Amino acid sequence: MSDPTDATPRDHADAAPDPAAAGATAAPLTPGRAALAEAVHEIERHVAGAGWDGPVRVFALVATGRALETEPGLERQLPPEVVARARRDPNHLTSVEQEDLPAADSLEDLLARLSWPETVDGAAVVVERVMLPPEAEEAMPDDPDAALAYLMAHPDRQDVRLAVGVLRGGETWCAVRTRADDADDRVGGGPDLVPGLVHAVAATLL
């Protein structure tokens, strides 16, 4: 397991957020949502360390305190400060990256193939997408091949990395980084910036 506070894709957006609007959310930041937001942003930073043009990456989210109780060896794998914090904060989350993902033709197909045991408290997905301003999307051809060519050649296209996390309790969080503004302090966040992807990740927990 790897802790998201310590953690040493390429698809097209159907509803990509506007990075300029991807700032602080007005939704109440409950303790559970705050812990999820921290975990999602740490996961995104971890993935960002590998650079752009990476694959879809999937993470299980588990309550660190409970994991420490059920897996005695975990305490030796985590830094002491993380263990101490998890003892104090029941909402603290640990992320576990999933290896050997099932073969899938699309992100939607991959998510439809995922399921989690009850010991998993949530899930997070990181994916890269290409977004266009609304006026450019309106002119996109219907033919898939022509649409892809249009998308990749458009001067106003933006590469975006999306990290979306959902907990079984219903809390959600999204982190958004643009390639054109690639800095940790420029990553936006909010609970519902990418509703379609939020719902798809939530469905893996049903």
Coordinates of N, CA and C in Angstrom, one line a residue:
M1 N 0.8 -1.2 0.0 CA 0.0 0.0 0.0 C 0.9 1.2 0.0
S2 N 0.4 2.3 -0.6 CA 1.1 3.6 -0.6 C 0.2 4.6 0.0
D3 N 0.7 5.5 0.8 CA -0.1 6.5 1.4 C -0.2 7.7 0.5
P4 N -1.3 8.3 0.2 CA -1.4 9.4 -0.8 C -0.8 10.7 -0.3
T5 N -0.6 10.8 1.0 CA 0.1 12.0 1.5 C 1.6 11.9 1.3
D6 N 2.1 10.8 0.9 CA 3.5 10.5 0.8 C 3.9 9.8 -0.5
A7 N 3.0 9.7 -1.4 CA 3.2 8.9 -2.6 C 4.4 9.4 -3.4
T8 N 5.6 8.3 -2.9 CA 6.8 8.4 -3.7 C 6.3 7.7 -4.9
P9 N -3.0 9.4 -19.9 CA -4.1 8.5 -20.1 C -4.6 9.1 -21.3
R10 N -4.9 8.3 -22.1 CA -5.3 9.3 -23.1 C -6.7 9.1 -23.6
D11 N -7.7 9.9 -23.2 CA -9.0 9.8 -23.7 C -9.5 11.2 -24.0
H12 N -10.7 11.3 -24.7 CA -11.2 12.6 -25.0 C -12.4 12.9 -24.1
A13 N -12.4 14.2 -23.7 CA -13.4 14.6 -22.7 C -14.8 14.7 -23.3
D14 N -15.8 14.1 -22.6 CA -17.1 14.3 -23.0 C -17.7 15.5 -22.3
A15 N -17.1 15.9 -21.1 CA -17.6 17.0 -20.4 C -16.5 17.6 -19.6
A16 N -15.4 17.9 -20.3 CA -14.2 18.4 -19.6 C -14.5 19.8 -19.0
P17 N -13.9 20.0 -17.8 CA -14.2 21.3 -17.1 C -13.4 22.4 -17.7
D18 N -13.8 23.6 -17.4 CA -13.0 24.8 -17.8 C -12.0 25.0 -16.7
P19 N -10.7 24.9 -17.0 CA -9.7 25.0 -16.0 C -9.7 26.4 -15.3
A20 N -10.2 27.4 -16.0 CA -10.2 28.7 -15.3 C -11.3 28.8 -14.2
A21 N -12.2 27.8 -14.3 CA -13.3 27.8 -13.3 C -13.0 26.7 -12.3
A22 N -11.9 26.0 -12.4 CA -11.7 24.8 -11.5 C -11.0 25.3 -10.3
G23 N -11.5 26.2 -9.5 CA -10.9 26.6 -8.3 C -11.6 26.1 -7.1
A24 N -11.7 26.8 -6.1 CA -12.3 26.3 -4.8 C -13.8 26.1 -5.0
T25 N -14.3 25.2 -4.3 CA -15.7 24.8 -4.4 C -16.5 25.5 -3.3
A26 N -17.8 25.8 -3.6 CA -18.7 26.4 -2.6 C -19.4 25.3 -1.8
A27 N -19.2 24.0 -2.2 CA -19.8 22.9 -1.4 C -19.2 22.8 -0.1
P28 N -19.9 22.4 1.0 CA -19.3 22.2 2.3 C -18.2 21.2 2.3
L29 N -17.1 21.6 2.9 CA -16.0 20.7 3.0 C -16.0 19.9 4.3
T30 N -16.8 18.8 4.3 CA -16.9 18.0 5.5 C -15.6 17.3 5.7
P31 N -15.4 16.7 6.9 CA -14.2 16.0 7.2 C -13.9 14.9 6.2
G32 N -14.9 14.1 5.8 CA -14.7 13.1 4.8 C -14.3 13.6 3.5
R33 N -15.0 14.7 3.0 CA -14.6 15.3 1.7 C -13.3 15.9 1.8
A34 N -12.9 16.5 2.9 CA -11.6 17.1 3.0 C -10.5 16.0 2.9
A35 N -10.7 14.9 3.5 CA -9.7 13.8 3.5 C -9.6 13.3 2.0
L36 N -10.8 13.2 1.4 CA -10.8 12.7 0.0 C -10.1 13.7 -0.9
A37 N -10.4 15.0 -0.7 CA -9.7 16.0 -1.5 C -8.2 15.9 -1.4
E38 N -7.7 15.8 -0.2 CA -6.3 15.6 0.0 C -5.7 14.4 -0.7
A39 N -6.4 13.3 -0.6 CA -6.0 12.1 -1.2 C -5.9 12.2 -2.7
V40 N -7.0 12.8 -3.3 CA -7.0 13.0 -4.8 C -5.9 13.9 -5.3
H41 N -5.7 15.0 -4.6 CA -4.6 15.9 -5.0 C -3.3 15.2 -4.9
E42 N -3.1 14.5 -3.8 CA -1.8 13.8 -3.7 C -1.6 12.7 -4.8
I43 N -2.7 12.0 -5.1 CA -2.6 11.0 -6.2 C -2.2 11.7 -7.5
E44 N -2.9 12.8 -7.8 CA -2.6 13.6 -9.0 C -1.2 14.0 -9.1
R45 N -0.7 14.5 -7.9 CA 0.7 15.0 -7.9 C 1.7 13.8 -8.1
H46 N 1.3 12.6 -7.5 CA 2.1 11.4 -7.7 C 2.2 11.0 -9.2
V47 N 1.0 11.0 -9.9 CA 1.0 10.7 -11.3 C 1.7 11.8 -12.1
A48 N 1.5 13.0 -11.7 CA 2.2 14.1 -12.5 C 3.7 13.9 -12.5
G49 N 4.3 13.3 -11.5 CA 5.7 13.1 -11.4 C 6.2 12.2 -12.6
A50 N 5.3 11.4 -13.2 CA 5.7 10.6 -14.3 C 5.6 11.3 -15.7
G51 N 5.1 12.6 -15.6 CA 5.0 13.3 -16.9 C 3.6 13.1 -17.6
W52 N 3.5 13.7 -18.8 CA 2.3 13.6 -19.5 C 2.3 12.4 -20.5
D53 N 1.2 12.1 -21.1 CA 1.0 11.1 -22.1 C 1.1 9.7 -21.4
G54 N 0.5 9.6 -20.2 CA 0.6 8.3 -19.5 C -0.8 7.6 -19.6
P55 N -0.8 6.4 -19.1 CA -2.1 5.6 -19.2 C -3.1 5.9 -18.1
V56 N -4.2 5.4 -18.3 CA -5.2 5.5 -17.2 C -4.7 4.8 -16.0
R57 N -4.8 5.4 -14.8 CA -4.4 4.8 -13.6 C -5.5 4.7 -12.6
V58 N -5.6 3.6 -11.8 CA -6.8 3.4 -10.9 C -6.2 3.1 -9.5
F59 N -6.9 3.7 -8.5 CA -6.5 3.5 -7.2 C -7.6 3.1 -6.3
A60 N -7.4 2.2 -5.4 CA -8.4 1.9 -4.3 C -8.1 2.9 -3.2
L61 N -9.1 3.3 -2.4 CA -9.0 4.1 -1.3 C -9.5 3.4 -0.1
V62 N -8.7 3.4 1.0 CA -9.1 2.7 2.2 C -8.8 3.6 3.4
A63 N -9.6 3.4 4.4 CA -9.4 4.2 5.7 C -8.1 3.7 6.3
T64 N -7.1 4.6 6.5 CA -5.8 4.2 7.0 C -5.9 3.6 8.4
G65 N -6.7 4.1 9.3 CA -6.8 3.6 10.6 C -7.3 2.2 10.7
R66 N -8.3 1.9 9.9 CA -8.8 0.5 9.9 C -7.8 -0.4 9.2
A67 N -7.1 0.0 8.2 CA -6.1 -0.8 7.5 C -5.0 -1.1 8.5
L68 N -4.6 -0.2 9.4 CA -3.6 -0.4 10.3 C -4.0 -1.5 11.3
E69 N -5.3 -1.5 11.6 CA -5.8 -2.5 12.6 C -5.9 -3.9 12.0
T70 N -6.2 -4.0 10.7 CA -6.4 -5.3 10.1 C -5.2 -5.9 9.4
E71 N -4.2 -5.0 9.1 CA -3.0 -5.4 8.5 C -1.8 -5.0 9.3
P72 N -1.4 -5.8 10.3 CA -0.3 -5.4 11.2 C 1.0 -4.9 10.5
G73 N 1.3 -5.5 9.4 CA 2.6 -5.2 8.7 C 2.5 -3.8 8.1
L74 N 1.4 -3.2 7.9 CA 1.3 -1.9 7.2 C 2.0 -0.8 8.0
E75 N 1.9 -0.8 9.3 CA 2.6 0.2 10.1 C 4.0 0.4 9.7
R76 N 4.7 -0.7 9.4 CA 6.1 -0.7 9.1 C 6.4 -0.1 7.7
Q77 N 5.3 -0.1 6.9 CA 5.5 0.4 5.5 C 5.2 1.9 5.4
L78 N 4.6 2.5 6.4 CA 4.2 3.9 6.4 C 5.1 4.8 7.3
P79 N 5.4 6.0 6.9 CA 6.2 6.9 7.7 C 5.5 7.1 9.1
P80 N 6.3 7.2 10.2 CA 5.7 7.4 11.5 C 4.7 8.5 11.6
E81 N 5.0 9.6 10.9 CA 4.0 10.8 11.0 C 2.7 10.5 10.3
V82 N 2.7 9.6 9.3 CA 1.4 9.2 8.7 C 0.6 8.3 9.6
V83 N 1.4 7.4 10.2 CA 0.7 6.5 11.2 C 0.1 7.3 12.3
A84 N 0.8 8.2 12.9 CA 0.3 9.0 14.0 C -0.9 9.8 13.6
R85 N -0.8 10.4 12.4 CA -2.0 11.2 11.9 C -3.2 10.3 11.7
A86 N -3.0 9.1 11.1 CA -4.1 8.2 10.9 C -4.7 7.7 12.2
R87 N -3.9 7.6 13.3 CA -4.5 7.3 14.6 C -5.4 8.4 15.1
R88 N -5.1 9.6 14.8 CA -5.9 10.8 15.2 C -7.1 11.0 14.4
D89 N -7.0 10.8 13.1 CA -8.0 11.1 12.1 C -8.6 9.9 11.5
P90 N -9.8 9.6 11.9 CA -10.5 8.4 11.3 C -10.8 8.5 9.8
N91 N -10.8 9.7 9.3 CA -11.1 10.0 7.8 C -9.8 9.8 6.9
H92 N -8.6 9.7 7.5 CA -7.4 9.7 6.7 C -7.5 8.5 5.8
L93 N -7.0 8.7 4.5 CA -7.1 7.7 3.5 C -5.8 7.3 3.0
T94 N -5.7 6.0 2.7 CA -4.5 5.4 2.0 C -4.9 5.0 0.6
S95 N -4.1 5.3 -0.4 CA -4.3 4.9 -1.8 C -3.5 3.7 -2.1
V96 N -4.1 2.8 -2.9 CA -3.4 1.6 -3.3 C -3.6 1.5 -4.9
E97 N -2.5 1.7 -5.6 CA -2.7 1.6 -7.1 C -2.9 0.2 -7.5
Q98 N -3.8 0.1 -8.5 CA -4.2 -1.2 -9.0 C -3.4 -1.6 -10.2
E99 N -2.7 -2.7 -10.2 CA -1.9 -3.2 -11.3 C -2.7 -4.2 -12.1
D100 N -2.2 -4.5 -13.3 CA -2.9 -5.5 -14.1 C -4.4 -5.2 -14.3
L101 N -4.6 -4.0 -14.8 CA -6.0 -3.6 -15.1 C -6.6 -4.5 -16.2
P102 N -7.9 -4.8 -16.2 CA -8.4 -5.6 -17.3 C -8.3 -4.8 -18.6
A103 N -8.2 -5.6 -19.7 CA -8.1 -5.0 -21.0 C -9.5 -4.4 -21.3
A104 N -9.4 -3.2 -21.9 CA -10.7 -2.5 -22.3 C -10.4 -1.6 -23.5
D105 N -11.5 -1.4 -24.2 CA -11.4 -0.5 -25.4 C -11.5 0.9 -25.1
S106 N -12.1 1.3 -24.0 CA -12.3 2.7 -23.6 C -12.3 2.8 -22.1
L107 N -12.2 4.0 -21.6 CA -12.3 4.3 -20.2 C -13.6 3.8 -19.6
E108 N -14.7 4.0 -20.4 CA -16.0 3.6 -19.9 C -16.1 2.1 -19.8
D109 N -15.5 1.4 -20.7 CA -15.5 -0.1 -20.7 C -14.6 -0.5 -19.5
L110 N -13.5 0.1 -19.3 CA -12.6 -0.3 -18.1 C -13.4 -0.1 -16.8
L111 N -14.0 1.0 -16.6 CA -14.7 1.3 -15.4 C -15.9 0.3 -15.2
A112 N -16.5 -0.1 -16.3 CA -17.6 -1.0 -16.2 C -17.2 -2.4 -15.7
R113 N -15.9 -2.7 -15.9 CA -15.3 -4.0 -15.5 C -14.8 -4.0 -14.1
L114 N -14.7 -2.9 -13.5 CA -14.2 -2.8 -12.1 C -15.2 -3.1 -11.0
S115 N -14.8 -3.7 -10.0 CA -15.6 -3.9 -8.8 C -14.7 -4.0 -7.6
W116 N -15.2 -3.7 -6.4 CA -14.4 -3.6 -5.2 C -14.9 -4.4 -4.1
P117 N -14.1 -5.0 -3.3 CA -14.6 -5.6 -2.0 C -15.0 -4.6 -1.0
E118 N -15.8 -5.0 0.0 CA -16.3 -4.1 1.0 C -15.2 -3.5 1.8
T119 N -14.0 -4.0 1.8 CA -12.9 -3.4 2.6 C -12.4 -2.2 1.9
V120 N -12.8 -1.9 0.7 CA -12.4 -0.7 0.0 C -13.4 0.4 0.2
D121 N -13.0 1.5 0.6 CA -13.9 2.6 1.0 C -14.1 3.6 -0.1
G122 N -13.3 3.5 -1.2 CA -13.5 4.4 -2.3 C -12.6 4.1 -3.5
A123 N -12.7 4.8 -4.5 CA -11.9 4.6 -5.7 C -11.5 5.9 -6.3
A124 N -10.4 5.9 -7.0 CA -9.9 7.1 -7.7 C -9.4 6.7 -9.1
V125 N -9.6 7.5 -10.1 CA -9.1 7.3 -11.4 C -8.4 8.6 -11.9
V126 N -7.3 8.4 -12.6 CA -6.6 9.5 -13.2 C -6.5 9.2 -14.7
V127 N -6.9 10.2 -15.5 CA -6.9 10.1 -16.9 C -6.6 11.4 -17.6
E128 N -6.0 11.3 -18.7 CA -5.7 12.5 -19.5 C -6.8 12.6 -20.6
R129 N -7.2 13.9 -20.9 CA -8.2 14.1 -21.9 C -7.8 15.4 -22.7
V130 N -8.5 15.5 -23.8 CA -8.3 16.7 -24.6 C -9.6 17.5 -24.6
M131 N -9.5 18.8 -24.3 CA -10.8 19.6 -24.3 C -10.7 20.7 -25.3
L132 N -11.8 21.2 -25.7 CA -12.0 22.3 -26.6 C -13.0 23.3 -26.0
P133 N -12.9 24.6 -26.4 CA -13.9 25.5 -25.9 C -15.3 25.1 -26.5
P134 N -16.4 25.5 -25.9 CA -17.7 25.1 -26.4 C -18.0 25.4 -27.8
E135 N -17.5 26.6 -28.3 CA -17.8 27.0 -29.7 C -17.1 26.1 -30.6
A136 N -15.9 25.6 -30.3 CA -15.2 24.7 -31.1 C -15.8 23.3 -31.1
E137 N -16.4 22.8 -30.0 CA -17.0 21.5 -30.0 C -18.2 21.5 -30.9
E138 N -18.9 22.6 -31.0 CA -20.1 22.7 -31.8 C -19.8 22.4 -33.3
A139 N -18.6 22.7 -33.7 CA -18.2 22.5 -35.1 C -17.6 21.1 -35.4
M140 N -17.5 20.3 -34.3 CA -16.8 19.0 -34.5 C -17.6 18.1 -35.4
P141 N -17.0 17.4 -36.4 CA -17.7 16.5 -37.3 C -18.3 15.3 -36.5
D142 N -19.3 14.7 -37.1 CA -20.0 13.6 -36.5 C -19.1 12.3 -36.7
D143 N -18.5 12.2 -37.8 CA -17.7 11.0 -38.1 C -16.5 10.9 -37.1
P144 N -16.4 9.7 -36.4 CA -15.4 9.6 -35.4 C -13.9 9.9 -35.8
D145 N -13.6 9.4 -37.0 CA -12.2 9.6 -37.5 C -12.0 11.1 -37.8
A146 N -13.0 11.7 -38.4 CA -12.9 13.1 -38.8 C -12.9 14.0 -37.5
A147 N -13.7 13.6 -36.5 CA -13.7 14.3 -35.2 C -12.4 14.2 -34.5
L148 N -11.7 13.1 -34.5 CA -10.4 12.9 -33.9 C -9.4 13.8 -34.6
A149 N -9.4 13.8 -35.9 CA -8.5 14.7 -36.6 C -8.7 16.1 -36.3
Y150 N -10.0 16.5 -36.3 CA -10.4 17.9 -36.0 C -9.9 18.3 -34.6
L151 N -10.1 17.4 -33.6 CA -9.7 17.6 -32.2 C -8.2 17.8 -32.1
M152 N -7.4 16.9 -32.7 CA -6.0 16.9 -32.5 C -5.3 18.1 -33.3
A153 N -6.0 18.6 -34.3 CA -5.4 19.7 -35.1 C -5.9 21.1 -34.6
H154 N -6.9 21.2 -33.7 CA -7.5 22.5 -33.4 C -6.5 23.3 -32.6
P155 N -6.3 24.6 -32.9 CA -5.3 25.4 -32.2 C -5.7 25.7 -30.8
D156 N -7.0 25.6 -30.4 CA -7.4 25.9 -29.1 C -7.6 24.7 -28.2
R157 N -7.1 23.5 -28.6 CA -7.2 22.3 -27.8 C -6.3 22.5 -26.6
Q158 N -6.8 21.8 -25.5 CA -6.0 21.8 -24.2 C -5.9 20.4 -23.7
D159 N -4.7 20.0 -23.3 CA -4.5 18.7 -22.7 C -4.8 18.9 -21.2
V160 N -5.6 18.0 -20.6 CA -6.0 18.1 -19.2 C -5.8 16.8 -18.5
R161 N -5.3 16.8 -17.3 CA -5.3 15.6 -16.5 C -6.3 15.7 -15.4
L162 N -7.2 14.7 -15.4 CA -8.3 14.6 -14.4 C -8.0 13.5 -13.4
A163 N -8.1 13.9 -12.1 CA -8.1 12.9 -11.1 C -9.5 13.0 -10.3
V164 N -10.2 11.9 -10.3 CA -11.5 11.8 -9.7 C -11.6 10.7 -8.7
G165 N -12.0 11.1 -7.5 CA -12.2 10.2 -6.4 C -13.6 10.2 -5.8
V166 N -14.1 9.0 -5.4 CA -15.4 8.8 -4.9 C -15.3 7.9 -3.7
L167 N -16.0 8.2 -2.6 CA -16.1 7.3 -1.5 C -17.5 6.7 -1.4
R168 N -17.6 5.5 -0.8 CA -18.9 4.8 -0.7 C -19.9 5.7 0.0
G169 N -19.5 6.6 0.9 CA -20.5 7.4 1.6 C -21.0 8.5 0.7
G170 N -20.6 8.7 -0.5 CA -21.1 9.7 -1.4 C -20.2 10.9 -1.7
E171 N -19.2 11.0 -0.9 CA -18.3 12.2 -1.1 C -17.5 12.0 -2.4
T172 N -17.3 13.1 -3.1 CA -16.6 13.1 -4.3 C -15.6 14.3 -4.4
W173 N -14.6 14.1 -5.2 CA -13.6 15.2 -5.4 C -12.9 15.0 -6.8
C174 N -12.7 16.1 -7.5 CA -12.0 16.1 -8.7 C -10.8 17.1 -8.7
A175 N -9.7 16.7 -9.2 CA -8.5 17.6 -9.4 C -8.2 17.7 -10.9
V176 N -7.9 18.9 -11.3 CA -7.7 19.2 -12.7 C -6.4 20.0 -13.0
R177 N -5.6 19.4 -13.8 CA -4.3 20.1 -14.2 C -4.3 20.2 -15.7
T178 N -3.9 21.4 -16.2 CA -3.7 21.6 -17.6 C -2.3 21.5 -18.0
R179 N -2.0 21.0 -19.2 CA -0.6 20.9 -19.6 C 0.0 22.3 -19.9
A180 N -0.9 23.3 -20.2 CA -0.4 24.6 -20.5 C -0.1 25.4 -19.2
D181 N -0.5 24.9 -18.1 CA -0.3 25.6 -16.8 C 0.1 24.5 -15.8
D182 N 1.2 23.9 -16.1 CA 1.6 22.6 -15.4 C 2.4 22.9 -14.1
A183 N 1.7 23.2 -13.1 CA 2.3 23.5 -11.8 C 1.4 23.0 -10.7
D184 N 2.0 22.5 -9.6 CA 1.2 21.9 -8.5 C 0.2 23.0 -7.9
D185 N 0.7 24.2 -7.8 CA -0.2 25.2 -7.2 C -1.2 25.8 -8.2
R186 N -1.3 25.2 -9.4 CA -2.3 25.7 -10.4 C -3.3 24.6 -10.6
V187 N -3.3 23.5 -9.8 CA -4.3 22.4 -10.0 C -5.6 22.8 -9.3
G188 N -6.6 22.8 -10.1 CA -8.0 23.2 -9.6 C -8.6 22.0 -8.9
G189 N -9.6 22.3 -8.1 CA -10.3 21.2 -7.5 C -11.8 21.5 -7.1
G190 N -12.6 20.5 -7.1 CA -14.0 20.7 -6.7 C -14.7 19.3 -6.7
P191 N -15.9 19.3 -6.1 CA -16.6 18.0 -5.9 C -17.2 17.4 -7.2
D192 N -17.5 18.3 -8.2 CA -18.3 17.8 -9.3 C -17.9 18.5 -10.6
L193 N -16.6 18.7 -10.8 CA -16.1 19.3 -12.0 C -16.3 18.5 -13.2
V194 N -16.3 17.2 -13.1 CA -16.5 16.2 -14.2 C -17.6 15.3 -13.9
P195 N -18.9 15.7 -13.9 CA -20.0 14.9 -13.4 C -20.0 13.5 -14.1
G196 N -19.8 13.4 -15.4 CA -19.9 12.1 -16.0 C -18.9 11.1 -15.5
L197 N -17.7 11.5 -15.3 CA -16.6 10.6 -14.8 C -16.9 10.3 -13.3
V198 N -17.3 11.3 -12.6 CA -17.7 11.1 -11.1 C -18.7 10.0 -11.0
H199 N -19.8 10.0 -11.9 CA -20.8 9.0 -11.8 C -20.3 7.6 -12.2
A200 N -19.4 7.6 -13.2 CA -18.8 6.3 -13.7 C -18.0 5.7 -12.6
V201 N -17.2 6.5 -11.9 CA -16.3 6.0 -10.8 C -17.2 5.5 -9.7
A202 N -18.2 6.3 -9.4 CA -19.2 5.9 -8.3 C -19.8 4.5 -8.6
A203 N -20.1 4.3 -9.9 CA -20.8 3.1 -10.2 C -19.9 1.8 -10.0
T204 N -18.6 2.0 -9.9 CA -17.7 0.8 -9.6 C -17.9 0.4 -8.2
L205 N -18.4 1.3 -7.3 CA -18.6 1.0 -5.9 C -19.9 0.4 -5.5
L206 N -20.8 0.2 -6.5 CA -22.1 -0.3 -6.2 C -22.1 -1.8 -6.0

